[in-house]
XYZ file of C-alpha atoms in Angstrom:
538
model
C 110.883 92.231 39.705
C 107.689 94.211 40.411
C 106.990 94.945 44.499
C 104.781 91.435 45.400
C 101.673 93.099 46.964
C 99.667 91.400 49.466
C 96.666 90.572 47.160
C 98.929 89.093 44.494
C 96.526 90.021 42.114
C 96.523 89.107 38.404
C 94.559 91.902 37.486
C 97.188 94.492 36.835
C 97.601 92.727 33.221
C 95.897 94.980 30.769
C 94.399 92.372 28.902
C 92.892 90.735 31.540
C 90.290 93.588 32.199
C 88.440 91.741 28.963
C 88.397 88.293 30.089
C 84.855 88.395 32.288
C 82.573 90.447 33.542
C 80.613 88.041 35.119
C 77.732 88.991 37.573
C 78.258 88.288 41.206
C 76.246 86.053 43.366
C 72.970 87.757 45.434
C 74.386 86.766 48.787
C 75.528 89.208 51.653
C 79.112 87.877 52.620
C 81.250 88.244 55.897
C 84.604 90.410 55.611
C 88.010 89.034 56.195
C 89.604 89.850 59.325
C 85.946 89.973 60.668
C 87.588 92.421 63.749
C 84.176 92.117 65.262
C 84.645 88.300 65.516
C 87.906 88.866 67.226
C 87.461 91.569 69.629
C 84.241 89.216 70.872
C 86.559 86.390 71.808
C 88.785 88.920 73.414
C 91.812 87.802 71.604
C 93.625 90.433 70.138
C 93.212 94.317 69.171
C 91.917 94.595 65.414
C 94.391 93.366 62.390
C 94.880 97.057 61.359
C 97.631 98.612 63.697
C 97.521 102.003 65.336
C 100.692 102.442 62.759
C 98.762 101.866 59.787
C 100.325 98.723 58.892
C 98.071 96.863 56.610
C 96.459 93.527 57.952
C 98.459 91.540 54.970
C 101.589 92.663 55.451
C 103.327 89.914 57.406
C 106.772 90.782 59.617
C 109.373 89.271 59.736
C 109.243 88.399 63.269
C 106.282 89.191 65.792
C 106.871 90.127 69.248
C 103.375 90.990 69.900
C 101.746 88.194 71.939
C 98.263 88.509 73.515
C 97.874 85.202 74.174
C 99.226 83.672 78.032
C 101.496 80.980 76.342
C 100.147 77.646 76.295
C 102.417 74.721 77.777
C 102.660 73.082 74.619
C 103.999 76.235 72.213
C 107.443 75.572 74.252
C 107.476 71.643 73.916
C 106.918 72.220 70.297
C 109.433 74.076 69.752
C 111.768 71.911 71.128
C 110.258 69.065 68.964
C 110.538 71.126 65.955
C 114.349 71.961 66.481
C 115.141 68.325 67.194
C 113.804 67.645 63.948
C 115.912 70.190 61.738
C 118.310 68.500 58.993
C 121.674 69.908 58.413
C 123.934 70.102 55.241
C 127.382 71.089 55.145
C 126.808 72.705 58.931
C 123.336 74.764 57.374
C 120.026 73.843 58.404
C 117.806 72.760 54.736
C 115.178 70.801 56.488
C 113.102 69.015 59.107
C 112.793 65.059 58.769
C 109.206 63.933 58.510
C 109.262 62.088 62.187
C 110.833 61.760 65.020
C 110.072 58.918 66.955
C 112.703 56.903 68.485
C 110.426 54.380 69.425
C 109.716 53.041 66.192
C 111.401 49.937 64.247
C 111.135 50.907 61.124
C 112.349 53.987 59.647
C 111.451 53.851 56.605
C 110.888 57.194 54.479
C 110.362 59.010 57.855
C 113.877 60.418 58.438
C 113.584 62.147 54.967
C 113.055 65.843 54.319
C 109.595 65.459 52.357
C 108.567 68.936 50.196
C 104.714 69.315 51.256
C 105.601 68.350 54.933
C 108.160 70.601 55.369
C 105.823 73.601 54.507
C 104.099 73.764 58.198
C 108.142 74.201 59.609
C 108.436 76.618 56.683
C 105.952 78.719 57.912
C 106.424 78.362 61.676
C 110.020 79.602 61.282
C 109.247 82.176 59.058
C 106.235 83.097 61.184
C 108.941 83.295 63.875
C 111.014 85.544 62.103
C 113.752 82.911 61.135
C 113.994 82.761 57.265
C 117.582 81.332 56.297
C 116.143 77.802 56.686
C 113.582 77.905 54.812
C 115.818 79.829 52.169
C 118.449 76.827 52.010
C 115.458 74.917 51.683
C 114.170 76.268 48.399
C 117.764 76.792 47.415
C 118.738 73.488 47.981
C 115.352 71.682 46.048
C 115.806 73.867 43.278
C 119.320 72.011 43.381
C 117.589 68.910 43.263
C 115.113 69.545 40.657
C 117.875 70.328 38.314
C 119.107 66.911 38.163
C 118.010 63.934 35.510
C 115.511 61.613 36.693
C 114.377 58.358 35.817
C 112.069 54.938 37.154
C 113.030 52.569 35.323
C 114.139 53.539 31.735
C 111.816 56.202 31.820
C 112.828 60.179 32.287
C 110.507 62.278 34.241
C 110.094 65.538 33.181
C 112.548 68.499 33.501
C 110.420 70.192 35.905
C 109.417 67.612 38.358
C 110.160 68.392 41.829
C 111.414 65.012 44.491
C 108.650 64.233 47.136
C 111.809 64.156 49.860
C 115.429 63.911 49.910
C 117.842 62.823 52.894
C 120.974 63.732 53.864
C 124.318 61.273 53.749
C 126.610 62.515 56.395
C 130.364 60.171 55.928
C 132.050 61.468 58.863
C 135.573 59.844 57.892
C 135.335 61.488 54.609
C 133.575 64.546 56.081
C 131.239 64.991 53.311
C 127.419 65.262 52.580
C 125.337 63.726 49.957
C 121.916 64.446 49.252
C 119.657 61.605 47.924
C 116.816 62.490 46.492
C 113.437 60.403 45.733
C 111.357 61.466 42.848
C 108.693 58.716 43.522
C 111.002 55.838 42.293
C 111.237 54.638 45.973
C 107.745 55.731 47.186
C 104.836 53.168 47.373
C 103.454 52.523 43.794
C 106.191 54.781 42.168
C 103.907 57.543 41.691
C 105.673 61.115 41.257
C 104.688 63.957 43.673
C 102.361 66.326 41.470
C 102.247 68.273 44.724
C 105.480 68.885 45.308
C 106.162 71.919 43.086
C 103.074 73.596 43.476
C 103.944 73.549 47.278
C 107.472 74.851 46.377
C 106.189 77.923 44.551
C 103.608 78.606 47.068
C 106.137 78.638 49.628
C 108.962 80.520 47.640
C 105.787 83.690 47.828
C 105.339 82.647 51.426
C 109.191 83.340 51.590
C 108.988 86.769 49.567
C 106.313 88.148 51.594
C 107.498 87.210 55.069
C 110.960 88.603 54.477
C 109.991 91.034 51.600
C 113.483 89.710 50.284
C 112.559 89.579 46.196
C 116.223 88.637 45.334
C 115.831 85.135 46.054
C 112.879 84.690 43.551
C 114.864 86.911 40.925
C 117.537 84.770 40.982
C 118.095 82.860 37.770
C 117.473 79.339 39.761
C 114.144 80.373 40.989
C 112.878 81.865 38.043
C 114.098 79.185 35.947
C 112.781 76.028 38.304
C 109.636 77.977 38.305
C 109.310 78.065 34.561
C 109.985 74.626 34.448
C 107.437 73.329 36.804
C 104.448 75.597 34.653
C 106.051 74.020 31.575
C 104.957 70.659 33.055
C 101.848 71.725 34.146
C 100.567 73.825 31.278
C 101.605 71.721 28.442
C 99.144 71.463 25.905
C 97.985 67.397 25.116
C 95.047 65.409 24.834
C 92.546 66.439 27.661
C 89.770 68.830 26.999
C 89.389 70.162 30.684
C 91.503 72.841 32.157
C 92.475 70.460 35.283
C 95.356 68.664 35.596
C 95.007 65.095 35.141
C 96.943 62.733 37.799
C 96.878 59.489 38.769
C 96.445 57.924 42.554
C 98.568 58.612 45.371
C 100.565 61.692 43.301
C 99.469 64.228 46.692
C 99.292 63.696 50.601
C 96.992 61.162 49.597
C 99.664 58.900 48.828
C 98.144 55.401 48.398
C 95.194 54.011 46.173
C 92.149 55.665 47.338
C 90.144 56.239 44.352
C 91.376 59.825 44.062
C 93.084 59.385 40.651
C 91.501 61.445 37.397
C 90.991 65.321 38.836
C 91.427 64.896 42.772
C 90.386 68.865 44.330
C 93.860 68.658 46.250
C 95.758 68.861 43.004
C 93.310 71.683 40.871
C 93.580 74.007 44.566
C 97.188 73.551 44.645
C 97.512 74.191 40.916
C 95.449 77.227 40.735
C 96.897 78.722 43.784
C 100.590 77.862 42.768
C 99.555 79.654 39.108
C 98.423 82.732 41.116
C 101.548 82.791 43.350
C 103.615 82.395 40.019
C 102.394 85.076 38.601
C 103.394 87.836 41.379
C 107.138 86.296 40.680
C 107.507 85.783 37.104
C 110.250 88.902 35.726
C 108.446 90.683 33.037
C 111.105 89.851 30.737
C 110.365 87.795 27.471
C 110.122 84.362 28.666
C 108.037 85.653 31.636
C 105.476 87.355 30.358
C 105.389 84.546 27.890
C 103.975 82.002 30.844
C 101.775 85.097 32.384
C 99.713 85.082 29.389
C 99.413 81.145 29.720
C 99.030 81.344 33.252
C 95.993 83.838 32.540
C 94.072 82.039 30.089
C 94.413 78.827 32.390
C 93.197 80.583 35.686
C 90.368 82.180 33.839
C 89.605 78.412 32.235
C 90.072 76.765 35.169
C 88.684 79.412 37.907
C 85.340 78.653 35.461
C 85.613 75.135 35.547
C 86.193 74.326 39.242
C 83.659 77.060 40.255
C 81.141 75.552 38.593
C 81.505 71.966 37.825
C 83.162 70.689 41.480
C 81.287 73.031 43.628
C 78.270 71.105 45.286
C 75.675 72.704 47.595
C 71.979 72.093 48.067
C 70.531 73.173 45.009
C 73.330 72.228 43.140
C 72.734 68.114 44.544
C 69.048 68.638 43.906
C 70.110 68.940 39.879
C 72.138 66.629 39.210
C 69.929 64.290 40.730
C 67.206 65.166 38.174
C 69.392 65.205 35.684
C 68.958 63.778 32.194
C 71.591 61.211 30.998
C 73.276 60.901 27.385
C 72.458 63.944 25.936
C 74.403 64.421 22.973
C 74.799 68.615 22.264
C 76.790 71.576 23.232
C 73.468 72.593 25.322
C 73.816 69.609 27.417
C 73.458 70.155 30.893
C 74.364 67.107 31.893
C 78.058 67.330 30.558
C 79.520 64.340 32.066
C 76.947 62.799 31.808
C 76.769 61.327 35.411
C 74.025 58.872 35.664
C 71.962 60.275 38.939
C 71.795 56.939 40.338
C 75.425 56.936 41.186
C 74.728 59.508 43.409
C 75.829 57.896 47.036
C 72.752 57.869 50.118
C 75.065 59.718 52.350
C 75.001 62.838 50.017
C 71.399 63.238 50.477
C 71.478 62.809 54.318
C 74.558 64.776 55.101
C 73.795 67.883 52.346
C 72.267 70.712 54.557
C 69.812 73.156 53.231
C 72.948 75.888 54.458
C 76.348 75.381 53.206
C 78.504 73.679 50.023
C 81.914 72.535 49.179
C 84.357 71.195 46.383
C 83.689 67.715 45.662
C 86.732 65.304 45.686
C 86.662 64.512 41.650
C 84.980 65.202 38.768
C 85.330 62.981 35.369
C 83.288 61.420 32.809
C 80.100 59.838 34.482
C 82.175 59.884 37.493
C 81.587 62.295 41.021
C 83.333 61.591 43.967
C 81.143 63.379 46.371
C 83.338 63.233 49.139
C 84.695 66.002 51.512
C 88.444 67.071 51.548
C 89.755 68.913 53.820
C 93.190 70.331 52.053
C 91.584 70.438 48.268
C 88.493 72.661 50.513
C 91.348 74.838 52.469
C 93.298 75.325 50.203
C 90.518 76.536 48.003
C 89.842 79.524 50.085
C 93.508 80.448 50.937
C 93.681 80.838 47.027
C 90.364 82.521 46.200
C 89.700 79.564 44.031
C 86.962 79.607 45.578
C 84.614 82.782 45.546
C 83.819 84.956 49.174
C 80.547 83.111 48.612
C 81.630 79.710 48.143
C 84.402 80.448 51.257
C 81.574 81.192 53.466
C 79.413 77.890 52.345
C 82.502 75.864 52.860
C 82.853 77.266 56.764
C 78.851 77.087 56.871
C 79.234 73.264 55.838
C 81.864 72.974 58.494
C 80.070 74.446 61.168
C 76.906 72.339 60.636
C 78.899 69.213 59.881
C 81.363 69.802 62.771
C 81.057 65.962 64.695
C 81.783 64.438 61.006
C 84.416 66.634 59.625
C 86.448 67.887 62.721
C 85.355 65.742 65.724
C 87.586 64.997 68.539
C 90.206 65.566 66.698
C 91.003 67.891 64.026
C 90.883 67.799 60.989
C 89.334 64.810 59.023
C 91.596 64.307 55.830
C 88.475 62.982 54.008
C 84.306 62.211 54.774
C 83.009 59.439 54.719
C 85.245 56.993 55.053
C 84.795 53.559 52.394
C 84.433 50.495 53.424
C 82.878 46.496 52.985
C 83.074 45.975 48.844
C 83.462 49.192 48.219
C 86.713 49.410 50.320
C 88.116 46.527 48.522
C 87.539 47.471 44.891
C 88.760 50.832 45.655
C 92.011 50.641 47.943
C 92.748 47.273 46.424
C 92.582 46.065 50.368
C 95.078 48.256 51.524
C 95.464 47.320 55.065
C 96.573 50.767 55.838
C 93.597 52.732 55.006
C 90.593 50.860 56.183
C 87.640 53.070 57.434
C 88.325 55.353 59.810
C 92.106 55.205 59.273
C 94.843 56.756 57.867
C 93.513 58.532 54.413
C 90.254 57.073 54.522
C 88.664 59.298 57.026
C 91.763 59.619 59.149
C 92.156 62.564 61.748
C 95.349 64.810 60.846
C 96.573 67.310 63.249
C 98.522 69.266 60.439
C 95.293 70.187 58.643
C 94.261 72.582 61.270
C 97.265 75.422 60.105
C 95.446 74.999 56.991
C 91.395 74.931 58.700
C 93.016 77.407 60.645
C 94.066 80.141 58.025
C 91.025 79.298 56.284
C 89.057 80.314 59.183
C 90.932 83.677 59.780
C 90.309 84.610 55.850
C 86.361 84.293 56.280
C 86.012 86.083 59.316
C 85.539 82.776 61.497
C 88.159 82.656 64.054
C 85.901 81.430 66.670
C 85.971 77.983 64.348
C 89.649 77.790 64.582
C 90.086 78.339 68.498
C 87.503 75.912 68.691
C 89.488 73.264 66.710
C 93.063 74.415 68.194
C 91.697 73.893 71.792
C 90.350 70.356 71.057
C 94.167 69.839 70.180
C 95.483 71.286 72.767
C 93.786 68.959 75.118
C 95.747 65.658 74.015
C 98.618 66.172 71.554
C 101.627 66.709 73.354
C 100.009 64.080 76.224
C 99.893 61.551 73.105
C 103.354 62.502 71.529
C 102.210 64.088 68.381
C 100.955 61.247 66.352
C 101.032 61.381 62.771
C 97.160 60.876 62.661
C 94.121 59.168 64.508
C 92.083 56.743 63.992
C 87.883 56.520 64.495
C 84.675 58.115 63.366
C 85.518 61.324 65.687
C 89.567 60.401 65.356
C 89.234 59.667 69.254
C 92.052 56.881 68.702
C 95.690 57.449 68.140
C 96.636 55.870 64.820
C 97.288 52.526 64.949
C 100.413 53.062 62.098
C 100.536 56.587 63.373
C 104.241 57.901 64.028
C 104.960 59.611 67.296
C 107.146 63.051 66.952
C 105.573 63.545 63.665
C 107.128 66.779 62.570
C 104.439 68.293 60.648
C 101.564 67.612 63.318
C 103.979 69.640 65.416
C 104.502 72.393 63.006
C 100.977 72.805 62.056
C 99.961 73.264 65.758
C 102.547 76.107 65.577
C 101.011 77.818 62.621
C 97.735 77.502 63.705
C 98.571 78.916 67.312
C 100.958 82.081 65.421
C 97.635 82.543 62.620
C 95.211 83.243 65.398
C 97.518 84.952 67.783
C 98.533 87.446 64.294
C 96.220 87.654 61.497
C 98.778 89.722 59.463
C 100.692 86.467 59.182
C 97.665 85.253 56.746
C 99.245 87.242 53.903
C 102.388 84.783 53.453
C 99.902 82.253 52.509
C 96.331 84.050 51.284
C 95.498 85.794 47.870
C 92.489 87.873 47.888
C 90.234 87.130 44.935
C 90.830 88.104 41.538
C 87.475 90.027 40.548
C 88.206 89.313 36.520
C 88.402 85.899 36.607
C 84.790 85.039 38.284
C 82.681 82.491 36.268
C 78.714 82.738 35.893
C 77.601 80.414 38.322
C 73.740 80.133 37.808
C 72.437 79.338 41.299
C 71.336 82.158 43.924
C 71.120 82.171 47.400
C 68.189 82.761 50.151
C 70.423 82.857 53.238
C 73.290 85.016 54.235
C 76.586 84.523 55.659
């Protein structure tokens, strides 16, 4: 396989040189790495070492620490370890919780895929791989195996949401059990799950710079068979993947069913990652040339269809409805009245994002924080749109962070419209859980997105609003409130990925270079037209 670079670019495909040659946008942007940003908080020396060693290239371990370590990066730790899963004597995993004083176990002693990313990165960030290596080893296992709900077989590809691990001590064996959403709530299968797997297979490659593991027949295989599922041709005529509720971290009704952002980030950035591991044999560059028409589709699509900004509000709400004509510029047509109050009141003049869902007639104007994040990790999102996204965040910081970091989703429903949606879920009324809950695991991910667009002075803001009560409240799963001032009132204590994702965050900032594992730099070929200009500057 070809050296992974740090950019993972796409562009070294000859044909792709014809696919656009779109105009950029008339704003001024910020650099990555902004070393001016950094040097004024007095953090660390610039990304680019005296050595030469480009900012992207991550080590495998980091011994430089400029930081005076903070009480909780030790108590962390210890959490973390106490949460590691072993099989056959070899670490594969970190149970989702660990919190003695609950009841009920539930799910929460399982090795879940997307929650075991945070510990993926911490250890790797940490310079220990061979977990995270059994990991990927071991779900590719998993995937491998025939899977049904009901009397129906999932497809080939699918990847389990979590497995657990049987110990029998009198017959000294292990068993792994797996759950590919027959046991989850609502049987819904994880769409997520092997997006996250790919993403952190190239998180694995460029940490260790170990390309044997992702040349190994397994991994190039159980990749092929997860883009199989996801680029298989049907019945839809839009370039996103269609899902239905609860198939992400969102994992209950919530009205996020049809296109949810979540998914089409994860999806474009797992395409991207793909493509830097892919062998450039026959059946590889097979699914490169898929995986190129699709980002270029889909790039066009999310770029200019989800993203929402000032101008872009003021529009749609003159828009015209039922126009029947390939010039209509009302495509979905989304009847203007639908548009929510809040919109209009929260929408400042400086600043955009990626709206939750588009469909037909259908918007869901609300904020998420992954589908957002992950956005600009993958360069799904253009350096303009990056920068309006951190803008938004900056002006919007008392709804969207708070007291405590990082709302999953703004606003929060509620009254009729919490009933019809969530079916009455007594789990997520407003303020709670996935309806405007507080996760401490988003801010690796608010984090890294902060480092990429030159804004570290966001994410030290956000990590020391942490700092001041999550070890003193155990490490709840979430919180609870309009600011997320309350500790969850379902909320797990010991939850393993808040802890891991307070790791990340506090490793990102400390080393910059550690971005790379989990950042691709924009693809200049695949940037869409996107009509609207710009008066301010970032």
């Amino acid at each position: 396989m070809e050296a992974v670079n740090s950019s993972s670019s796409i562009s070294e495909l000859d044909d792709i040189s014809r696919l656009l040659d779109r105009p950029r946008l008339n704003i001024e942007r910020k650099r990555s790495f902004d070393e001016r940003s950094f040097s004024e908080m007095g953090i660390f020396e610039p990304v680019n070492s005296p050595g030469g060693r480009s900012g992207l290239e991550t080590p495998v371990s980091s011994d430089r620490n400029s930081f005076e370590p903070h009480p909780m990066v030790a108590e962390a730790w210890d959490a973390l370890r106490r949460s590691l899963v072993y099989f056959r004597g070899q670490p594969v995993g970190t149970i989702a919780a660990y919190d003695h004083a609950s009841e009920e176990v539930l799910n929460y002693d399982q090795v879940f895929v997307r929650d075991f990313v945070p510990s993926a990165l911490a250890f790797l960030m940490n310079g220990e791989p061979d977990i995270v290596k059994n990991f990927l080893l071991k779900t590719i296992q998993i995937q491998g195996r025939e899977k049904k709900i009901d009397r129906f077989k999932l497809g080939e590809g699918a990847m389990p949401a979590s497995f657990k691990i049987l110990h029998d001590p009198i017959k000294k064996t292990d068993t792994v059990i797996a759950d590919f959403g027959e046991s989850a709530i609502g049987r819904v299968a994880p769409v997520d799950s092997g997006f996250w797997w790919i993403i952190l297979l190239r998180a694995y490659t460029k940490s260790t710079g170990d390309t044997s593991l992702a040349e190994t027949h397994e991994c190039q295989k159980g990749m092929r068979l997860i883009l199989s599922l996801c680029l298989s041709e049907g019945f839809d005529t839009f370039p996103t993947l269609l899902c239905a509720d609860g198939c992400s971290m969102v994992d209950r009704r919530m009205g996020v069913y049809g296109y949810p952002i979540e998914i089409q980030a994860l999806f474009f950035m797992a395409l991207r990652s793909a493509m830097s591991m892919l062998k450039h044999d026959t059946e590889g560059k097979e699914f490169m040339e898929r995986i190129v028409k699709r980002l270029h589709a889909l790039s066009f699509h999310m770029r200019s269809y989800f993203w929402l900004d000032f101008q872009q509000l003021n529009d749609i709400y003159r828009y015209k409805t039922e126009e029947y004509s390939h010039t209509a510029v009302n495509k979905f047509n989304v009847i203007p009245d639908s548009i929510p109050e809040w919109v209009f009141d929260s929408m400042p003049l400086r600043g955009g994002y990626f709206i939750g869902n588009v469909s037909p007639a259908r918007m869901d104007f609300r904020w998420f924080a992954l589908g957002n994040c992950v956005a600009i990790l993958g360069s799904l999102a253009t350096p303009e749109q990056s920068a309006a996204i951190m803008d938004l965040i900056e002006e919007r910081w008392e709804e969207l962070v708070g007291e405590m970091p990082v709302k999953i989703c703004h606003p929060a429903i509620e009254s009729h419209e919490w009933r019809i949606v969530t079916g009455c879920d007594p789990k997520n009324t407003r303020w709670s859980y996935h309806n405007g809950g507080s996760w401490p695991v988003l801010l690796w991910l608010l984090t890294a997105a902060c480092i990429k667009t030159g804004r570290p002075q966001i994410a030290k803001r956000a990590i020391d609003l942490t700092e001041a009560r999550l070890l003193k409240d155990g490490w709840p799963e979430y919180y609870d409130g309009k600011s997320g001032r309350f500790i969850g009132k379902q909320a797990r204590k010991f939850q393993t990925w808040s802890i891991a994702g307070y790791l990340v965050a506090k490793m990102l900032l400390e080393d910059p270079s550690h971005l790379g594992m989990i950042s691709l730099e924009e693809d200049k070929q695949i940037k869409p037209v996107i009509k609207r200009s710009y008066s301010w500057t970032c």
